[in-house]
JSON list of C-alpha atoms in Angstrom, two decimals:
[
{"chain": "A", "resi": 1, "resn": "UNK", "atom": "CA", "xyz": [-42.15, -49.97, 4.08]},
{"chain": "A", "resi": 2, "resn": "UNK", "atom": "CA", "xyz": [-44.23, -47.13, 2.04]},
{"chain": "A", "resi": 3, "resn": "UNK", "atom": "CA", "xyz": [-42.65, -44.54, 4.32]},
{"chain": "A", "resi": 4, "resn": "UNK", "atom": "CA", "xyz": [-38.71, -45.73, 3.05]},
{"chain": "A", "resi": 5, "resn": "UNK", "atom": "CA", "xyz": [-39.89, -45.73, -0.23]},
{"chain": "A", "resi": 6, "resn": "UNK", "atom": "CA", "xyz": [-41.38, -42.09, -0.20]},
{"chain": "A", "resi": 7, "resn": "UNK", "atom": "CA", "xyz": [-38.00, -41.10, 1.33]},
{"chain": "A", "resi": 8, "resn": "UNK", "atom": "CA", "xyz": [-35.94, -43.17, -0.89]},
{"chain": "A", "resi": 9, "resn": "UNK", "atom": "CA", "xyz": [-37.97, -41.13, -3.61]},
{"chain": "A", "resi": 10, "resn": "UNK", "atom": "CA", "xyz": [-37.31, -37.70, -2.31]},
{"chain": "A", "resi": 11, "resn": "UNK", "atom": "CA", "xyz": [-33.76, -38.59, -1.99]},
{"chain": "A", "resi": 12, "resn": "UNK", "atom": "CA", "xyz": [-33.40, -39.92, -5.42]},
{"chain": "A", "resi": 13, "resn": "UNK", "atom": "CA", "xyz": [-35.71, -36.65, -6.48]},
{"chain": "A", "resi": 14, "resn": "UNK", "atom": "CA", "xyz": [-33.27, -34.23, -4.39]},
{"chain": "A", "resi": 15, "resn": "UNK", "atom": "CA", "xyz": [-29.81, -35.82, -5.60]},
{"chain": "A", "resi": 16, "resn": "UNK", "atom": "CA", "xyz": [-31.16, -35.47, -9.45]},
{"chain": "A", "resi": 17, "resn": "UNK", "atom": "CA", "xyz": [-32.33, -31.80, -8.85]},
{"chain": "A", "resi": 18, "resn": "UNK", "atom": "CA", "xyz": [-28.19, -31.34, -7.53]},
{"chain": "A", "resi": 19, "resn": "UNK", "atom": "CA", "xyz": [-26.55, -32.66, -10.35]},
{"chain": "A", "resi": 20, "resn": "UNK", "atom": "CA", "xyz": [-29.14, -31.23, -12.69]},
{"chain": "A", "resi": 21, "resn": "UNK", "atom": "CA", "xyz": [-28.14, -27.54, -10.46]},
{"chain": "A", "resi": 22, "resn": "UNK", "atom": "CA", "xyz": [-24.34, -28.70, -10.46]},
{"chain": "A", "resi": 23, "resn": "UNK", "atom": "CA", "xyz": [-24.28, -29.43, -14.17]},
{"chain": "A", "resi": 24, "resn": "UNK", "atom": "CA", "xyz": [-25.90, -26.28, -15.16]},
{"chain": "A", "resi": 25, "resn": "UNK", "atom": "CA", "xyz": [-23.54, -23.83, -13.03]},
{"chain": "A", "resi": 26, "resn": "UNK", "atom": "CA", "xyz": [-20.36, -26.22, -14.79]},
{"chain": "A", "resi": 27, "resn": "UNK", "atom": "CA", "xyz": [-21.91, -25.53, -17.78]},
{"chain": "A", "resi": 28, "resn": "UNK", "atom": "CA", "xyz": [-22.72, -21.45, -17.53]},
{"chain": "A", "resi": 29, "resn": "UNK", "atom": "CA", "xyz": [-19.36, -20.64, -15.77]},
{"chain": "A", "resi": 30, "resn": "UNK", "atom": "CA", "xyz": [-17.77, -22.38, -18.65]},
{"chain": "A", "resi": 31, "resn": "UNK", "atom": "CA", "xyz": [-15.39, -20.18, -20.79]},
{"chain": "A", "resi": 32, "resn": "UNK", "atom": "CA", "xyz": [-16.80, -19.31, -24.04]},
{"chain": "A", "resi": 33, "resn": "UNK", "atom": "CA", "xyz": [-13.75, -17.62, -26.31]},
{"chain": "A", "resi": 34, "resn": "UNK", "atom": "CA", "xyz": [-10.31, -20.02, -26.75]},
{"chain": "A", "resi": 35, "resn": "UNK", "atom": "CA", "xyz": [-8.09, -17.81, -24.86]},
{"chain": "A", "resi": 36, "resn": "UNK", "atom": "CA", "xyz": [-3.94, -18.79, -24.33]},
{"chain": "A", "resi": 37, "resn": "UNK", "atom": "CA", "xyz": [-1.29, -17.16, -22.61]},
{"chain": "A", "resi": 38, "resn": "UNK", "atom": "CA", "xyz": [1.09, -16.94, -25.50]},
{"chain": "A", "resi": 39, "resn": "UNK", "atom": "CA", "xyz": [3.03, -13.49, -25.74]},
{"chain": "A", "resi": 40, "resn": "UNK", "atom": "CA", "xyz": [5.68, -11.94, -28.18]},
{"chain": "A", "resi": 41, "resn": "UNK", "atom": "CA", "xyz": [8.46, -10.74, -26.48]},
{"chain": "A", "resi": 42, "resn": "UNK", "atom": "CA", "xyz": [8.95, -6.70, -26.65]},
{"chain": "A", "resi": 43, "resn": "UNK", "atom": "CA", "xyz": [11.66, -4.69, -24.91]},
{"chain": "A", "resi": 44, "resn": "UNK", "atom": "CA", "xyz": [10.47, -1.68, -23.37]},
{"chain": "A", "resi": 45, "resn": "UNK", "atom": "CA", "xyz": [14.28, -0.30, -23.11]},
{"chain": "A", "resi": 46, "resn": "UNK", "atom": "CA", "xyz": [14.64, -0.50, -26.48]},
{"chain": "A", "resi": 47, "resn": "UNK", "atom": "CA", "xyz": [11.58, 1.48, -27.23]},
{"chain": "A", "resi": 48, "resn": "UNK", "atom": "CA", "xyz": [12.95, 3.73, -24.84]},
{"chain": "A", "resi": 49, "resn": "UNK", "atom": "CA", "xyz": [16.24, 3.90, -26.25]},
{"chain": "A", "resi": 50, "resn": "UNK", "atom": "CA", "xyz": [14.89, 4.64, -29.78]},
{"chain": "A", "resi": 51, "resn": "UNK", "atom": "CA", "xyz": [12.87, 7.19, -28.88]},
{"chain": "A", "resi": 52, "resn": "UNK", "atom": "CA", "xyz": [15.58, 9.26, -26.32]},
{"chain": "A", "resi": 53, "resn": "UNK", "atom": "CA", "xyz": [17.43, 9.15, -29.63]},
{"chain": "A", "resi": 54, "resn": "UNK", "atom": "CA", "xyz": [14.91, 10.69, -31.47]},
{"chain": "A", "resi": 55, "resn": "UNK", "atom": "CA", "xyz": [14.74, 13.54, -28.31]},
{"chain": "A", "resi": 56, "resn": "UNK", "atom": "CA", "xyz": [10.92, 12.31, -27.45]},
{"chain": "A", "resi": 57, "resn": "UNK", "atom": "CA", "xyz": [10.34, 11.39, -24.00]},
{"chain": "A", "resi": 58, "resn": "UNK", "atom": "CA", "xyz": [6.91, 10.18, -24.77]},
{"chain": "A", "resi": 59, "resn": "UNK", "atom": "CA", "xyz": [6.78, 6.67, -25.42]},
{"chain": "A", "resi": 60, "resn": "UNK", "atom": "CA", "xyz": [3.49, 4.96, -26.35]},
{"chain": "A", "resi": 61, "resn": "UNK", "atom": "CA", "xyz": [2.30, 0.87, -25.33]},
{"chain": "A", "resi": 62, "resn": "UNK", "atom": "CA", "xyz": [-0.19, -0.48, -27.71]},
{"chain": "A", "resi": 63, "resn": "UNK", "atom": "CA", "xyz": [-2.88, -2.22, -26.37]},
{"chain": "A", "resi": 64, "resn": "UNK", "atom": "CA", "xyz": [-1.09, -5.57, -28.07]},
{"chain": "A", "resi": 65, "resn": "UNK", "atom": "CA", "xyz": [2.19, -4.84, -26.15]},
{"chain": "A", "resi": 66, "resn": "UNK", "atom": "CA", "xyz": [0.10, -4.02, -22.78]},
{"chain": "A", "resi": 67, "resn": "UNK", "atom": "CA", "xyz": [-1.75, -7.57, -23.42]},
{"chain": "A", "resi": 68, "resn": "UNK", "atom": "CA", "xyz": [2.29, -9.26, -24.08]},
{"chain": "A", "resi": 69, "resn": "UNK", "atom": "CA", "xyz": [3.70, -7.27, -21.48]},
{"chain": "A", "resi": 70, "resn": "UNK", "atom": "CA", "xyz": [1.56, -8.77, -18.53]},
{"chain": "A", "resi": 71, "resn": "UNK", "atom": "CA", "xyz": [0.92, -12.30, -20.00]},
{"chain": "A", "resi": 72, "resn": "UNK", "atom": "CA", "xyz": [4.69, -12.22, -20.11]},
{"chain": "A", "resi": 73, "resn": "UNK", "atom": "CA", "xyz": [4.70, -11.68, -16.19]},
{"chain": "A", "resi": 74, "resn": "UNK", "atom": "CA", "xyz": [1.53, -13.63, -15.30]},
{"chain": "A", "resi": 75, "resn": "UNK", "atom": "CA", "xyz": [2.41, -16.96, -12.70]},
{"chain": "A", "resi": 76, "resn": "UNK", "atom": "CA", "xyz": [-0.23, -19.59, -14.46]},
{"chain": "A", "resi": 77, "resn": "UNK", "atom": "CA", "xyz": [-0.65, -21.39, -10.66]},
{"chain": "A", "resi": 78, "resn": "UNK", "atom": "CA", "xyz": [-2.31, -18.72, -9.41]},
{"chain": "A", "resi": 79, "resn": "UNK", "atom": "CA", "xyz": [-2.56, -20.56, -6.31]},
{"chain": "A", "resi": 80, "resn": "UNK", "atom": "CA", "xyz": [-2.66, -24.26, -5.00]},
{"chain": "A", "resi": 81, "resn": "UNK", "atom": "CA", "xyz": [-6.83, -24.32, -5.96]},
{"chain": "A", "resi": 82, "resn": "UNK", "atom": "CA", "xyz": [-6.26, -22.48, -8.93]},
{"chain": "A", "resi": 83, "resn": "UNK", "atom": "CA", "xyz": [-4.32, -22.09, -12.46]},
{"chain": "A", "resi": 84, "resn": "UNK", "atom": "CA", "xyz": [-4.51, -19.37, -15.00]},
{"chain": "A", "resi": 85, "resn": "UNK", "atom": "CA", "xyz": [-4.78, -21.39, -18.39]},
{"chain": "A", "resi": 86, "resn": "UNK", "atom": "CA", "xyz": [-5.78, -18.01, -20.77]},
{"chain": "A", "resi": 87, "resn": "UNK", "atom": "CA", "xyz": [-6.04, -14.72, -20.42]},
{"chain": "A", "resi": 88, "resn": "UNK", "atom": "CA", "xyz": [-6.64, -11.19, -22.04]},
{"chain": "A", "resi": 89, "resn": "UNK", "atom": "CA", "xyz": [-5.83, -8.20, -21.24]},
{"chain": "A", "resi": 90, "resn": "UNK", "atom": "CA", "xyz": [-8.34, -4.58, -22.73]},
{"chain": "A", "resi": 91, "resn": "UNK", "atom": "CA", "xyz": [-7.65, -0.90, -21.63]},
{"chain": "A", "resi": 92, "resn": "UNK", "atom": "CA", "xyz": [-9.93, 1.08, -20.26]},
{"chain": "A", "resi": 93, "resn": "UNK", "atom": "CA", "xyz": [-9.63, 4.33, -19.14]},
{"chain": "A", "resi": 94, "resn": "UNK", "atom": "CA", "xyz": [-7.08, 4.74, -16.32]},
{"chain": "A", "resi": 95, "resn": "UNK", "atom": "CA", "xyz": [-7.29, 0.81, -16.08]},
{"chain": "A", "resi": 96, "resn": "UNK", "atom": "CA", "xyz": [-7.52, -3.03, -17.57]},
{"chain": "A", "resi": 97, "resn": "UNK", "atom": "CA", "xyz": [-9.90, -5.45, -17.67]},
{"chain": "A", "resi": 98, "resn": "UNK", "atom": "CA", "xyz": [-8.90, -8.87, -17.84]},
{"chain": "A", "resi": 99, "resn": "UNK", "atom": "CA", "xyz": [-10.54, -12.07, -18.64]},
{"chain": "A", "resi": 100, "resn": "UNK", "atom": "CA", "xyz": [-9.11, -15.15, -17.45]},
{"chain": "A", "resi": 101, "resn": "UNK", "atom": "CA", "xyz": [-9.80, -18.51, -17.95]},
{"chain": "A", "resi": 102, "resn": "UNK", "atom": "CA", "xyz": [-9.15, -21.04, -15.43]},
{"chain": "A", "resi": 103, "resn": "UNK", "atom": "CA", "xyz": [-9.06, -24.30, -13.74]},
{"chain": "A", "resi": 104, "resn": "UNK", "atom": "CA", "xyz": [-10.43, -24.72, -10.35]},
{"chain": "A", "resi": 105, "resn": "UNK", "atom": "CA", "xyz": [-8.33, -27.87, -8.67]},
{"chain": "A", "resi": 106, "resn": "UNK", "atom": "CA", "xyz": [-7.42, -29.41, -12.18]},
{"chain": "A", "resi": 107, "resn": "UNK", "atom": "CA", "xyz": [-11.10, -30.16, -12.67]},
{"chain": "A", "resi": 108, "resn": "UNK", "atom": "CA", "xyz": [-13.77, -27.29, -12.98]},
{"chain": "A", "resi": 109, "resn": "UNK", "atom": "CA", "xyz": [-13.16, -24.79, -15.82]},
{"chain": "A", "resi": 110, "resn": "UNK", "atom": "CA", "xyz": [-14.23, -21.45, -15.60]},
{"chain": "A", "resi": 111, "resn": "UNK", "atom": "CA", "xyz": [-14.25, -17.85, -17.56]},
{"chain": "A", "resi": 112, "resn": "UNK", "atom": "CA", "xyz": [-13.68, -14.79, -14.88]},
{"chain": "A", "resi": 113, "resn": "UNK", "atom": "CA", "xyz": [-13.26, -11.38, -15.61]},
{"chain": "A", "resi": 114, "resn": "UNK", "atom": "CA", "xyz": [-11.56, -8.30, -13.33]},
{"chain": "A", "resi": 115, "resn": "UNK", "atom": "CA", "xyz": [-10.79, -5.42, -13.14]},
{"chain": "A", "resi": 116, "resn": "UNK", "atom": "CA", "xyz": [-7.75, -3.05, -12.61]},
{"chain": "A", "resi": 117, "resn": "UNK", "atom": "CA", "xyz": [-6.77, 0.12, -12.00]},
{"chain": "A", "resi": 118, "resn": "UNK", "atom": "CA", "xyz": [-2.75, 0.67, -14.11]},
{"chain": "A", "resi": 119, "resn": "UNK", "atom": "CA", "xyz": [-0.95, 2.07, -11.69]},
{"chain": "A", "resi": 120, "resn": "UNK", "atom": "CA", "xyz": [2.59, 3.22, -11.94]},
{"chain": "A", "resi": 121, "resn": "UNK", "atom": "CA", "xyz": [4.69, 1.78, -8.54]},
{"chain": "A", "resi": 122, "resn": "UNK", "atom": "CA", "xyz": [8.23, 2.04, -9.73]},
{"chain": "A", "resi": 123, "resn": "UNK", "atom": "CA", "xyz": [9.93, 0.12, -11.02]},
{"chain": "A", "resi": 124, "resn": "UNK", "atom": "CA", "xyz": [6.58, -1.76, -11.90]},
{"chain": "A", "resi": 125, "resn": "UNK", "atom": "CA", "xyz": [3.35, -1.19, -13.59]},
{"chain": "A", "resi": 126, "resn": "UNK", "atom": "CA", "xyz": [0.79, -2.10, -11.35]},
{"chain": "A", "resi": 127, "resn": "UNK", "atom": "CA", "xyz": [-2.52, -3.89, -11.62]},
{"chain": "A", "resi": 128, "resn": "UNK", "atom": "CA", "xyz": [-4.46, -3.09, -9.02]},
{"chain": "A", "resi": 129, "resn": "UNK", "atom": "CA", "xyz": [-7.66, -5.06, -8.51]},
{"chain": "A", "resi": 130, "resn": "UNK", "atom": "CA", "xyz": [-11.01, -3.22, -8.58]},
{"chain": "A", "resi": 131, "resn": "UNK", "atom": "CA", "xyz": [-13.51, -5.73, -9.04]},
{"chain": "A", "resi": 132, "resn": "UNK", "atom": "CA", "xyz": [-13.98, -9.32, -9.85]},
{"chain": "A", "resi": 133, "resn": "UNK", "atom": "CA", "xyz": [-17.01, -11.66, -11.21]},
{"chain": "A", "resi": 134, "resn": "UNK", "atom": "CA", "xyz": [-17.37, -15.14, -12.83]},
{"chain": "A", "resi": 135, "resn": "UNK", "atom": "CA", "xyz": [-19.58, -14.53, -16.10]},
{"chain": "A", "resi": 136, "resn": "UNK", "atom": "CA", "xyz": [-22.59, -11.64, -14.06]},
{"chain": "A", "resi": 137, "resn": "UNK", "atom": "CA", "xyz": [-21.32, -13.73, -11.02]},
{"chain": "A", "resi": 138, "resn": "UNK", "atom": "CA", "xyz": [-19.73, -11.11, -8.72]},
{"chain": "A", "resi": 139, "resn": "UNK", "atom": "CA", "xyz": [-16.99, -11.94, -6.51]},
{"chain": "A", "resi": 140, "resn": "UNK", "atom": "CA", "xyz": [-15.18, -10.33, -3.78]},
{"chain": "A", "resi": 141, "resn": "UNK", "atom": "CA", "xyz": [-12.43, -8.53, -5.11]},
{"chain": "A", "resi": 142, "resn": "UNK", "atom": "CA", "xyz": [-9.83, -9.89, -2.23]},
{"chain": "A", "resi": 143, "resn": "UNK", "atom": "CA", "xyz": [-9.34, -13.15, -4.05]},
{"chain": "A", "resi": 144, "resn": "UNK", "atom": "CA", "xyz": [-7.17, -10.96, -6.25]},
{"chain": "A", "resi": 145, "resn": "UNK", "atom": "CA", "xyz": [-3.84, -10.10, -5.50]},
{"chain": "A", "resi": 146, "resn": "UNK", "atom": "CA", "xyz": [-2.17, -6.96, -7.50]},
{"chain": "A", "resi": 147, "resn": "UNK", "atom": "CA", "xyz": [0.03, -7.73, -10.39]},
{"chain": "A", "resi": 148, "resn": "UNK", "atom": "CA", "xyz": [3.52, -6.20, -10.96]},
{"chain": "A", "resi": 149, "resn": "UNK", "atom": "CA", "xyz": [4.73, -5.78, -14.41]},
{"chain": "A", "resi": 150, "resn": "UNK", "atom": "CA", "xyz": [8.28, -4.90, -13.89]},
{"chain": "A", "resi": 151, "resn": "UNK", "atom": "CA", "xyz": [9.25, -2.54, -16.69]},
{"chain": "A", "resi": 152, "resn": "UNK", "atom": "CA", "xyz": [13.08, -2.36, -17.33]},
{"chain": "A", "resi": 153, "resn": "UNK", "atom": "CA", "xyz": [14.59, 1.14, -18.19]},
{"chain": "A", "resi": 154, "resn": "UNK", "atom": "CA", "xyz": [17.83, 1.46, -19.96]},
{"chain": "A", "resi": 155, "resn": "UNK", "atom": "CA", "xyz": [19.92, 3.76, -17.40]},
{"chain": "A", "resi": 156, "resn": "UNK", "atom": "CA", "xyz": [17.87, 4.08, -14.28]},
{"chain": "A", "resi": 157, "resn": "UNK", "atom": "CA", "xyz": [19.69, 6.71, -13.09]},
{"chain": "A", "resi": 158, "resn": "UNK", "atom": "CA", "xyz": [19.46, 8.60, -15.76]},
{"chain": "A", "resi": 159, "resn": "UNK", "atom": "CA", "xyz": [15.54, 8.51, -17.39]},
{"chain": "A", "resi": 160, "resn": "UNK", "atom": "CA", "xyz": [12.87, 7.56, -15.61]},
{"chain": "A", "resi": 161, "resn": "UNK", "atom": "CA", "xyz": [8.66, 7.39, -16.05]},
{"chain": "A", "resi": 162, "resn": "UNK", "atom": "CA", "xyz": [6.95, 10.64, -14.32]},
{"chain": "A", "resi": 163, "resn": "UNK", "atom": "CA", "xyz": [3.46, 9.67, -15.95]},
{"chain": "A", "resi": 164, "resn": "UNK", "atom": "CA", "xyz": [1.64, 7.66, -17.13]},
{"chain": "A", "resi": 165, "resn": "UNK", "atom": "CA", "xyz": [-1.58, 7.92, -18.95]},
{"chain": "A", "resi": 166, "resn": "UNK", "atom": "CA", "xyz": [-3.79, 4.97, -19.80]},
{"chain": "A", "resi": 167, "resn": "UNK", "atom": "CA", "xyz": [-6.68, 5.20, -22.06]},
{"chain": "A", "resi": 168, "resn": "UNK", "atom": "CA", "xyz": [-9.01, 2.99, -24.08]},
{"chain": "A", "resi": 169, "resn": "UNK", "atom": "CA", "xyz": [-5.94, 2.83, -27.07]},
{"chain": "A", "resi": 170, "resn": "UNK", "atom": "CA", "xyz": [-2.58, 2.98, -25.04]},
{"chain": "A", "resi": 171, "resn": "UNK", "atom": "CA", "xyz": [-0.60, 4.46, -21.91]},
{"chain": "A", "resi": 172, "resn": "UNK", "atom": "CA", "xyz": [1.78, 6.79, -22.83]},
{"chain": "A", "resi": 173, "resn": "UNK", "atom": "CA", "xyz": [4.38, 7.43, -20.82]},
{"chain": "A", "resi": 174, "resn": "UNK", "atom": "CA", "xyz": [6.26, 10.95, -20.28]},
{"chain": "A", "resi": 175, "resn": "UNK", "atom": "CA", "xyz": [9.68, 10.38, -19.28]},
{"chain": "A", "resi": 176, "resn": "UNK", "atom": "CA", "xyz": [11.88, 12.72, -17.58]},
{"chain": "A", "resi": 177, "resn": "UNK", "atom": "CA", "xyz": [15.63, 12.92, -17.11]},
{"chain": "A", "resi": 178, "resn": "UNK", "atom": "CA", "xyz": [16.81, 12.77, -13.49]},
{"chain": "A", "resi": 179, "resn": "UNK", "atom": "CA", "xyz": [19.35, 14.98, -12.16]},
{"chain": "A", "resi": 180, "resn": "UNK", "atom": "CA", "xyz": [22.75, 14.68, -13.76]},
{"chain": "A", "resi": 181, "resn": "UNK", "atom": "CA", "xyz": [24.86, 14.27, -10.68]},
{"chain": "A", "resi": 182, "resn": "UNK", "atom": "CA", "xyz": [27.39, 12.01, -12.12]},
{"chain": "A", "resi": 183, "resn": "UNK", "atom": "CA", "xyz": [28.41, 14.78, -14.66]},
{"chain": "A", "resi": 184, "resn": "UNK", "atom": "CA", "xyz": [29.68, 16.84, -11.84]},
{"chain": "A", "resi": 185, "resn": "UNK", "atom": "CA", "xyz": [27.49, 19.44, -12.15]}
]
């Protein structure tokens, strides 16, 4: 009778010490800023437009339309396990880095934060994932998928995006005009 109480102890003692573990890691992987995945709409033709009409074919994203652009595009169910309830978008050089909040099976909330390399993959930006990690948690980067931000341009044909350059402020993109077949020339 002593011995099932000394192992009814250590049980008790063992389930404790995994809710008080359980608890804890809920608690630290826990987001910590109020983060939504509200956008204003922008039109990137338009910019586009304005700017062919001013003869520039250098047109400039601010960081705030980057962060619209994508949240625009963003799928909150991620996956069946998983939905994307915040999220914010930073440049970096050549890159983004995004922090995410979101719900793990409706139940566990959590802050994550990856990162991307911008790519241009027409007729998309592309976000393609470098690394991943949940608060100094890191994760492997495969549980990311890329993102495509499909960027519209105003006559195809005509202009398209030969650069891009992405730094800490903006990408800037150096458009070009294509050949001019349809003129007969």
């Amino acid at each position: 009778m002593k011995t099932l109480k000394r192992l009814f102890a250590w049980l008790m003692i063992i389930l404790l010490v995994a809710v008080i573990i359980t608890v804890s890691l809920i608690i630290y992987i826990r987001p910590s800023d109020n983060l939504d995945l509200n956008y204003s709409n922008i039109s990137i033709a338009d910019k586009i437009l304005e700017n062919v009409q001013k003869r520039s074919l250098d047109i400039e994203l601010t960081q705030r339309e980057v962060n619209n652009l994508i949240k625009k595009n963003l799928i909150p169910e991620y996956s069946e396990d998983i939905t994307i309830k915040g999220a914010d978008f930073q440049l970096r050089d050549g890159g983004i880095i995004a922090l995410l909040h979101i719900k793990y099976r409706g139940v566990v909330d959590a802050q994550i934060v990856a990162d991307y390399d911008l790519t241009w993959n027409k007729p998309n930006l592309q976000l393609v994932p470098v690394s991943l990690a949940m608060k100094k948690i890191k994760l492997p980067v495969q549980l990311l998928e890329p993102i495509n931000v499909p960027i519209e341009l105003p006559a195809d044909d005509i202009v398209s995006i030969k650069t891009m350059n992405v730094t800490t402020e903006s990408v800037k993109l150096k458009l070009g005009l294509n050949r001019l077949d349809w003129l007969g020339r």
